[in-house]
Amino acid sequence: LAFSNEAFQAVFATDEAPILRGTRYEAFIRDIAGRGLLAGISAGDDIWIQEQLERHQHDSQTTFRFSDGRTFDLTERKTGDGGTVLVQTDATEMDRRDAARKTTEHRARVMIDAVFDGVITIDPDGIIETMNARAEEIFGYSAADTLGKTTGVLLAEGDLSPFLGAGGNAIHEVRGRRSDGTEFPLEVAINELEDTWSLHDRRSAERRVFIATLRDVSLAKELSVQLQQAQKMEAIGTLAGGIAH
């Protein structure tokens, strides 16, 4: 090492172990591992040390997660004279926000998978982006089978595009179609979500995302028909009884 500024020293060095001019990169890496600065890395972790030495041969970026919870990115860029410039960036807050986002998204997915109804998220073009476990059961598809396809794959006719933006209070009855081709009555309610609800990575620009709740009403329809038939037979029986008397 030919030079390291105060910020670099503050992160990787101590008063007892400063990073001195002339220190070899391998010695620098072994010293970091030996002092237990990094989470899960120890002096005897030769595999990690070798990985860092191999990265050092090329332009690279390595994330160092410290035992105290801090996170730093170390970017290496080769210079024209064969040297290397190391740039240290404090990524602690970004790393924490990313971890919090992933936790929130995981909890949201667990809750969505636990609900009784099928749930899918759709982009403005009617393309399926996510599908919960109940929707997989209803339609007989795995999520991987439907992602990137239009909602038309789930319906006997058309798709859900006409209902996007109609409001969550509106319930639409359509004909669903399972993976085996059988059709069934399906109730659909669609809401538009804020972009922060998206289970995908954030984009730099805002994007519209819709969530559709899907309910297989085959059994309800069947029970309704049976009830109507029973009431009809009861009425006929009552009428017949009256005539007999």
CSV table of C-alpha atoms in Angstrom, one decimal:
chain,number,residue,atom,x,y,z
A,1,LEU,CA,0.0,0.0,0.0
A,2,ALA,CA,1.4,3.4,-1.0
A,3,PHE,CA,-1.3,5.6,0.6
A,4,SER,CA,-4.4,5.5,2.8
A,5,ASN,CA,-6.4,8.4,4.0
A,6,GLU,CA,-7.9,9.0,7.4
A,7,ALA,CA,-11.3,7.6,6.5
A,8,PHE,CA,-9.7,4.3,5.3
A,9,GLN,CA,-7.5,4.1,8.4
A,10,ALA,CA,-10.6,4.7,10.6
A,11,VAL,CA,-12.4,1.7,9.2
A,12,PHE,CA,-9.6,-0.8,8.7
A,13,ALA,CA,-6.9,0.2,11.2
A,14,THR,CA,-6.4,0.9,14.9
A,15,ASP,CA,-3.8,2.9,16.8
A,16,GLU,CA,-2.2,-0.4,17.7
A,17,ALA,CA,-2.4,-1.7,14.1
A,18,PRO,CA,-2.1,1.1,11.6
A,19,ILE,CA,-2.0,0.5,7.9
A,20,LEU,CA,1.5,1.5,7.0
A,21,ARG,CA,3.0,2.6,3.7
A,22,GLY,CA,4.6,-0.4,2.1
A,23,THR,CA,2.2,-3.0,3.6
A,24,ARG,CA,1.5,-5.7,1.1
A,25,TYR,CA,-2.2,-6.3,0.1
A,26,GLU,CA,-2.1,-9.9,1.3
A,27,ALA,CA,-0.8,-8.8,4.7
A,28,PHE,CA,-3.6,-6.2,4.9
A,29,ILE,CA,-6.2,-8.9,4.2
A,30,ARG,CA,-4.8,-11.4,6.6
A,31,ASP,CA,-4.6,-8.7,9.3
A,32,ILE,CA,-8.3,-7.9,8.8
A,33,ALA,CA,-9.2,-11.6,9.1
A,34,GLY,CA,-6.9,-12.1,12.1
A,35,ARG,CA,-8.3,-9.3,14.1
A,36,GLY,CA,-11.9,-10.6,13.7
A,37,LEU,CA,-13.1,-7.4,12.2
A,38,LEU,CA,-15.5,-9.2,9.8
A,39,ALA,CA,-18.6,-11.2,10.7
A,40,GLY,CA,-17.9,-14.9,10.2
A,41,ILE,CA,-14.3,-14.4,9.1
A,42,SER,CA,-11.3,-15.6,11.2
A,43,ALA,CA,-7.6,-15.8,10.8
A,44,GLY,CA,-7.8,-19.4,9.6
A,45,ASP,CA,-10.3,-18.7,6.9
A,46,ASP,CA,-7.9,-19.4,4.0
A,47,ILE,CA,-10.7,-19.8,1.5
A,48,TRP,CA,-11.9,-16.3,2.1
A,49,ILE,CA,-8.4,-14.9,2.0
A,50,GLN,CA,-7.7,-16.6,-1.3
A,51,GLU,CA,-10.9,-15.3,-2.8
A,52,GLN,CA,-9.8,-11.7,-1.9
A,53,LEU,CA,-6.4,-12.2,-3.4
A,54,GLU,CA,-7.9,-13.6,-6.6
A,55,ARG,CA,-10.3,-10.6,-6.8
A,56,HIS,CA,-7.3,-8.3,-6.3
A,57,GLN,CA,-6.0,-9.4,-9.7
A,58,HIS,CA,-8.8,-7.6,-11.5
A,59,ASP,CA,-11.3,-4.7,-11.2
A,60,SER,CA,-13.7,-5.8,-8.5
A,61,GLN,CA,-16.0,-4.9,-5.7
A,62,THR,CA,-16.2,-6.7,-2.3
A,63,THR,CA,-18.7,-6.1,0.5
A,64,PHE,CA,-17.2,-6.3,4.0
A,65,ARG,CA,-19.7,-6.9,6.8
A,66,PHE,CA,-18.2,-6.0,10.1
A,67,SER,CA,-18.9,-7.8,13.4
A,68,ASP,CA,-20.3,-4.6,14.8
A,69,GLY,CA,-23.0,-4.4,12.1
A,70,ARG,CA,-21.3,-1.9,9.8
A,71,THR,CA,-21.1,-2.6,6.1
A,72,PHE,CA,-18.4,-1.2,3.7
A,73,ASP,CA,-17.9,-1.8,-0.1
A,74,LEU,CA,-14.3,-1.9,-1.2
A,75,THR,CA,-14.0,-1.2,-4.9
A,76,GLU,CA,-10.7,-2.0,-6.7
A,77,ARG,CA,-9.7,-0.4,-10.0
A,78,LYS,CA,-6.5,-1.1,-11.9
A,79,THR,CA,-4.4,1.9,-13.0
A,80,GLY,CA,-2.5,2.3,-16.2
A,81,ASP,CA,0.9,1.8,-14.4
A,82,GLY,CA,-0.1,-1.6,-13.0
A,83,GLY,CA,-1.2,-0.3,-9.6
A,84,THR,CA,-4.6,-0.5,-7.9
A,85,VAL,CA,-6.8,2.1,-6.4
A,86,LEU,CA,-9.0,1.0,-3.5
A,87,VAL,CA,-12.1,3.0,-2.7
A,88,GLN,CA,-14.0,2.4,0.5
A,89,THR,CA,-17.7,3.3,0.7
A,90,ASP,CA,-19.8,3.2,3.8
A,91,ALA,CA,-22.9,1.1,2.8
A,92,THR,CA,-24.2,0.5,6.3
A,93,GLU,CA,-27.5,2.4,6.0
A,94,MET,CA,-28.2,1.1,2.5
A,95,ASP,CA,-27.5,-2.5,3.7
A,96,ARG,CA,-29.9,-2.0,6.6
A,97,ARG,CA,-32.6,-0.6,4.4
A,98,ASP,CA,-32.2,-3.4,2.0
A,99,ALA,CA,-32.4,-6.0,4.8
A,100,ALA,CA,-35.5,-4.3,6.2
A,101,ARG,CA,-37.1,-4.2,2.7
A,102,LYS,CA,-36.5,-7.9,2.2
A,103,THR,CA,-37.9,-8.7,5.7
A,104,THR,CA,-41.1,-6.7,4.9
A,105,GLU,CA,-41.5,-8.3,1.5
A,106,HIS,CA,-41.0,-11.8,3.0
A,107,ARG,CA,-43.7,-11.1,5.6
A,108,ALA,CA,-46.0,-9.8,3.0
A,109,ARG,CA,-45.5,-12.9,0.9
A,110,VAL,CA,-46.1,-15.2,3.9
A,111,MET,CA,-49.4,-13.3,4.7
A,112,ILE,CA,-50.5,-13.4,1.1
A,113,ASP,CA,-49.8,-17.2,0.8
A,114,ALA,CA,-51.8,-17.7,4.0
A,115,VAL,CA,-55.0,-16.2,2.8
A,116,PHE,CA,-57.9,-18.3,1.6
A,117,ASP,CA,-58.3,-16.6,-1.8
A,118,GLY,CA,-56.0,-16.7,-4.7
A,119,VAL,CA,-53.9,-13.5,-5.1
A,120,ILE,CA,-51.9,-12.4,-8.1
A,121,THR,CA,-50.1,-9.1,-8.9
A,122,ILE,CA,-50.3,-7.7,-12.4
A,123,ASP,CA,-48.6,-4.9,-14.3
A,124,PRO,CA,-50.5,-2.3,-16.4
A,125,ASP,CA,-50.3,-4.5,-19.5
A,126,GLY,CA,-52.0,-7.4,-17.7
A,127,ILE,CA,-48.8,-9.4,-17.2
A,128,ILE,CA,-48.7,-11.7,-14.1
A,129,GLU,CA,-45.8,-10.8,-11.8
A,130,THR,CA,-46.6,-12.9,-8.7
A,131,MET,CA,-49.0,-15.7,-7.7
A,132,ASN,CA,-49.7,-17.0,-4.2
A,133,ALA,CA,-50.0,-20.6,-3.2
A,134,ARG,CA,-53.9,-20.6,-3.2
A,135,ALA,CA,-54.0,-19.3,-6.8
A,136,GLU,CA,-51.7,-22.2,-7.7
A,137,GLU,CA,-54.2,-24.6,-6.2
A,138,ILE,CA,-57.2,-22.9,-7.9
A,139,PHE,CA,-55.7,-23.0,-11.4
A,140,GLY,CA,-53.4,-26.0,-11.2
A,141,TYR,CA,-50.4,-23.9,-12.4
A,142,SER,CA,-47.2,-23.3,-10.5
A,143,ALA,CA,-46.2,-19.6,-10.2
A,144,ALA,CA,-43.3,-20.2,-12.6
A,145,ASP,CA,-45.8,-21.4,-15.3
A,146,THR,CA,-47.6,-18.1,-15.3
A,147,LEU,CA,-45.1,-15.4,-14.5
A,148,GLY,CA,-44.6,-13.1,-17.5
A,149,LYS,CA,-47.8,-14.3,-19.2
A,150,THR,CA,-51.1,-12.4,-19.5
A,151,THR,CA,-54.0,-13.1,-17.2
A,152,GLY,CA,-55.7,-14.6,-20.2
A,153,VAL,CA,-54.0,-17.9,-19.3
A,154,LEU,CA,-56.3,-18.1,-16.3
A,155,LEU,CA,-59.6,-17.3,-18.0
A,156,ALA,CA,-61.8,-19.0,-20.5
A,157,GLU,CA,-62.1,-15.8,-22.6
A,158,GLY,CA,-60.2,-12.6,-22.6
A,159,ASP,CA,-58.1,-11.3,-19.7
A,160,LEU,CA,-58.4,-9.0,-16.7
A,161,SER,CA,-57.2,-5.9,-18.5
A,162,PRO,CA,-60.7,-4.3,-18.7
A,163,PHE,CA,-61.0,-4.4,-14.9
A,164,LEU,CA,-57.7,-2.7,-14.1
A,165,GLY,CA,-58.5,0.6,-12.3
A,166,ALA,CA,-62.1,-0.3,-11.8
A,167,GLY,CA,-61.7,-0.1,-8.0
A,168,GLY,CA,-61.5,-2.8,-5.3
A,169,ASN,CA,-65.2,-2.5,-4.4
A,170,ALA,CA,-66.2,-3.9,-7.7
A,171,ILE,CA,-66.5,-7.7,-7.9
A,172,HIS,CA,-66.5,-9.2,-11.4
A,173,GLU,CA,-67.7,-12.7,-12.2
A,174,VAL,CA,-65.8,-14.4,-15.1
A,175,ARG,CA,-65.1,-17.9,-16.3
A,176,GLY,CA,-61.8,-19.2,-15.0
A,177,ARG,CA,-59.9,-22.0,-16.7
A,178,ARG,CA,-57.7,-24.5,-15.0
A,179,SER,CA,-54.5,-25.9,-16.4
A,180,ASP,CA,-56.4,-29.1,-17.5
A,181,GLY,CA,-58.8,-26.9,-19.5
A,182,THR,CA,-61.8,-27.2,-17.2
A,183,GLU,CA,-63.8,-24.0,-16.7
A,184,PHE,CA,-65.4,-22.7,-13.5
A,185,PRO,CA,-67.1,-19.6,-12.1
A,186,LEU,CA,-64.5,-17.1,-10.7
A,187,GLU,CA,-65.0,-13.9,-8.8
A,188,VAL,CA,-62.4,-11.2,-9.2
A,189,ALA,CA,-61.7,-8.0,-7.3
A,190,ILE,CA,-58.8,-5.8,-8.4
A,191,ASN,CA,-57.0,-3.0,-6.5
A,192,GLU,CA,-54.1,-0.7,-7.5
A,193,LEU,CA,-51.2,-0.8,-5.1
A,194,GLU,CA,-48.7,1.8,-4.2
A,195,ASP,CA,-45.4,0.9,-5.8
A,196,THR,CA,-43.9,0.2,-2.3
A,197,TRP,CA,-46.2,-2.8,-2.1
A,198,SER,CA,-44.5,-4.4,-5.1
A,199,LEU,CA,-42.8,-7.7,-4.3
A,200,HIS,CA,-40.2,-6.9,-6.9
A,201,ASP,CA,-37.1,-4.8,-6.6
A,202,ARG,CA,-37.7,-1.0,-6.8
A,203,ARG,CA,-37.2,0.7,-10.1
A,204,SER,CA,-35.9,4.2,-10.5
A,205,ALA,CA,-39.2,5.3,-12.0
A,206,GLU,CA,-42.6,4.8,-10.4
A,207,ARG,CA,-44.6,1.9,-11.8
A,208,ARG,CA,-48.2,0.9,-11.5
A,209,VAL,CA,-49.0,-2.5,-9.8
A,210,PHE,CA,-52.4,-4.1,-9.4
A,211,ILE,CA,-53.4,-6.9,-7.0
A,212,ALA,CA,-56.2,-9.2,-8.0
A,213,THR,CA,-58.1,-11.4,-5.5
A,214,LEU,CA,-59.5,-14.5,-7.1
A,215,ARG,CA,-62.2,-16.7,-5.6
A,216,ASP,CA,-63.3,-20.0,-7.0
A,217,VAL,CA,-67.1,-20.0,-6.4
A,218,SER,CA,-67.8,-23.4,-8.0
A,219,LEU,CA,-68.9,-24.9,-4.6
A,220,ALA,CA,-71.0,-21.9,-3.7
A,221,LYS,CA,-72.8,-22.0,-7.1
A,222,GLU,CA,-73.3,-25.8,-6.6
A,223,LEU,CA,-74.7,-25.3,-3.1
A,224,SER,CA,-77.0,-22.5,-4.3
A,225,VAL,CA,-78.4,-24.8,-7.1
A,226,GLN,CA,-78.9,-27.6,-4.6
A,227,LEU,CA,-80.7,-25.2,-2.2
A,228,GLN,CA,-82.9,-23.9,-4.9
A,229,GLN,CA,-83.8,-27.4,-6.0
A,230,ALA,CA,-84.6,-28.4,-2.4
A,231,GLN,CA,-86.8,-25.3,-1.9
A,232,LYS,CA,-88.5,-26.1,-5.2
A,233,MET,CA,-89.2,-29.7,-4.2
A,234,GLU,CA,-90.4,-28.5,-0.8
A,235,ALA,CA,-92.8,-26.1,-2.5
A,236,ILE,CA,-94.1,-28.9,-4.8
A,237,GLY,CA,-94.6,-31.1,-1.9
A,238,THR,CA,-96.5,-28.5,0.0
A,239,LEU,CA,-98.6,-27.8,-3.1
A,240,ALA,CA,-99.3,-31.5,-3.7
A,241,GLY,CA,-100.2,-32.0,0.0
A,242,GLY,CA,-102.7,-29.1,-0.3
A,243,ILE,CA,-104.3,-30.5,-3.4
A,244,ALA,CA,-104.6,-34.0,-1.8
A,245,HIS,CA,-106.7,-32.5,1.0
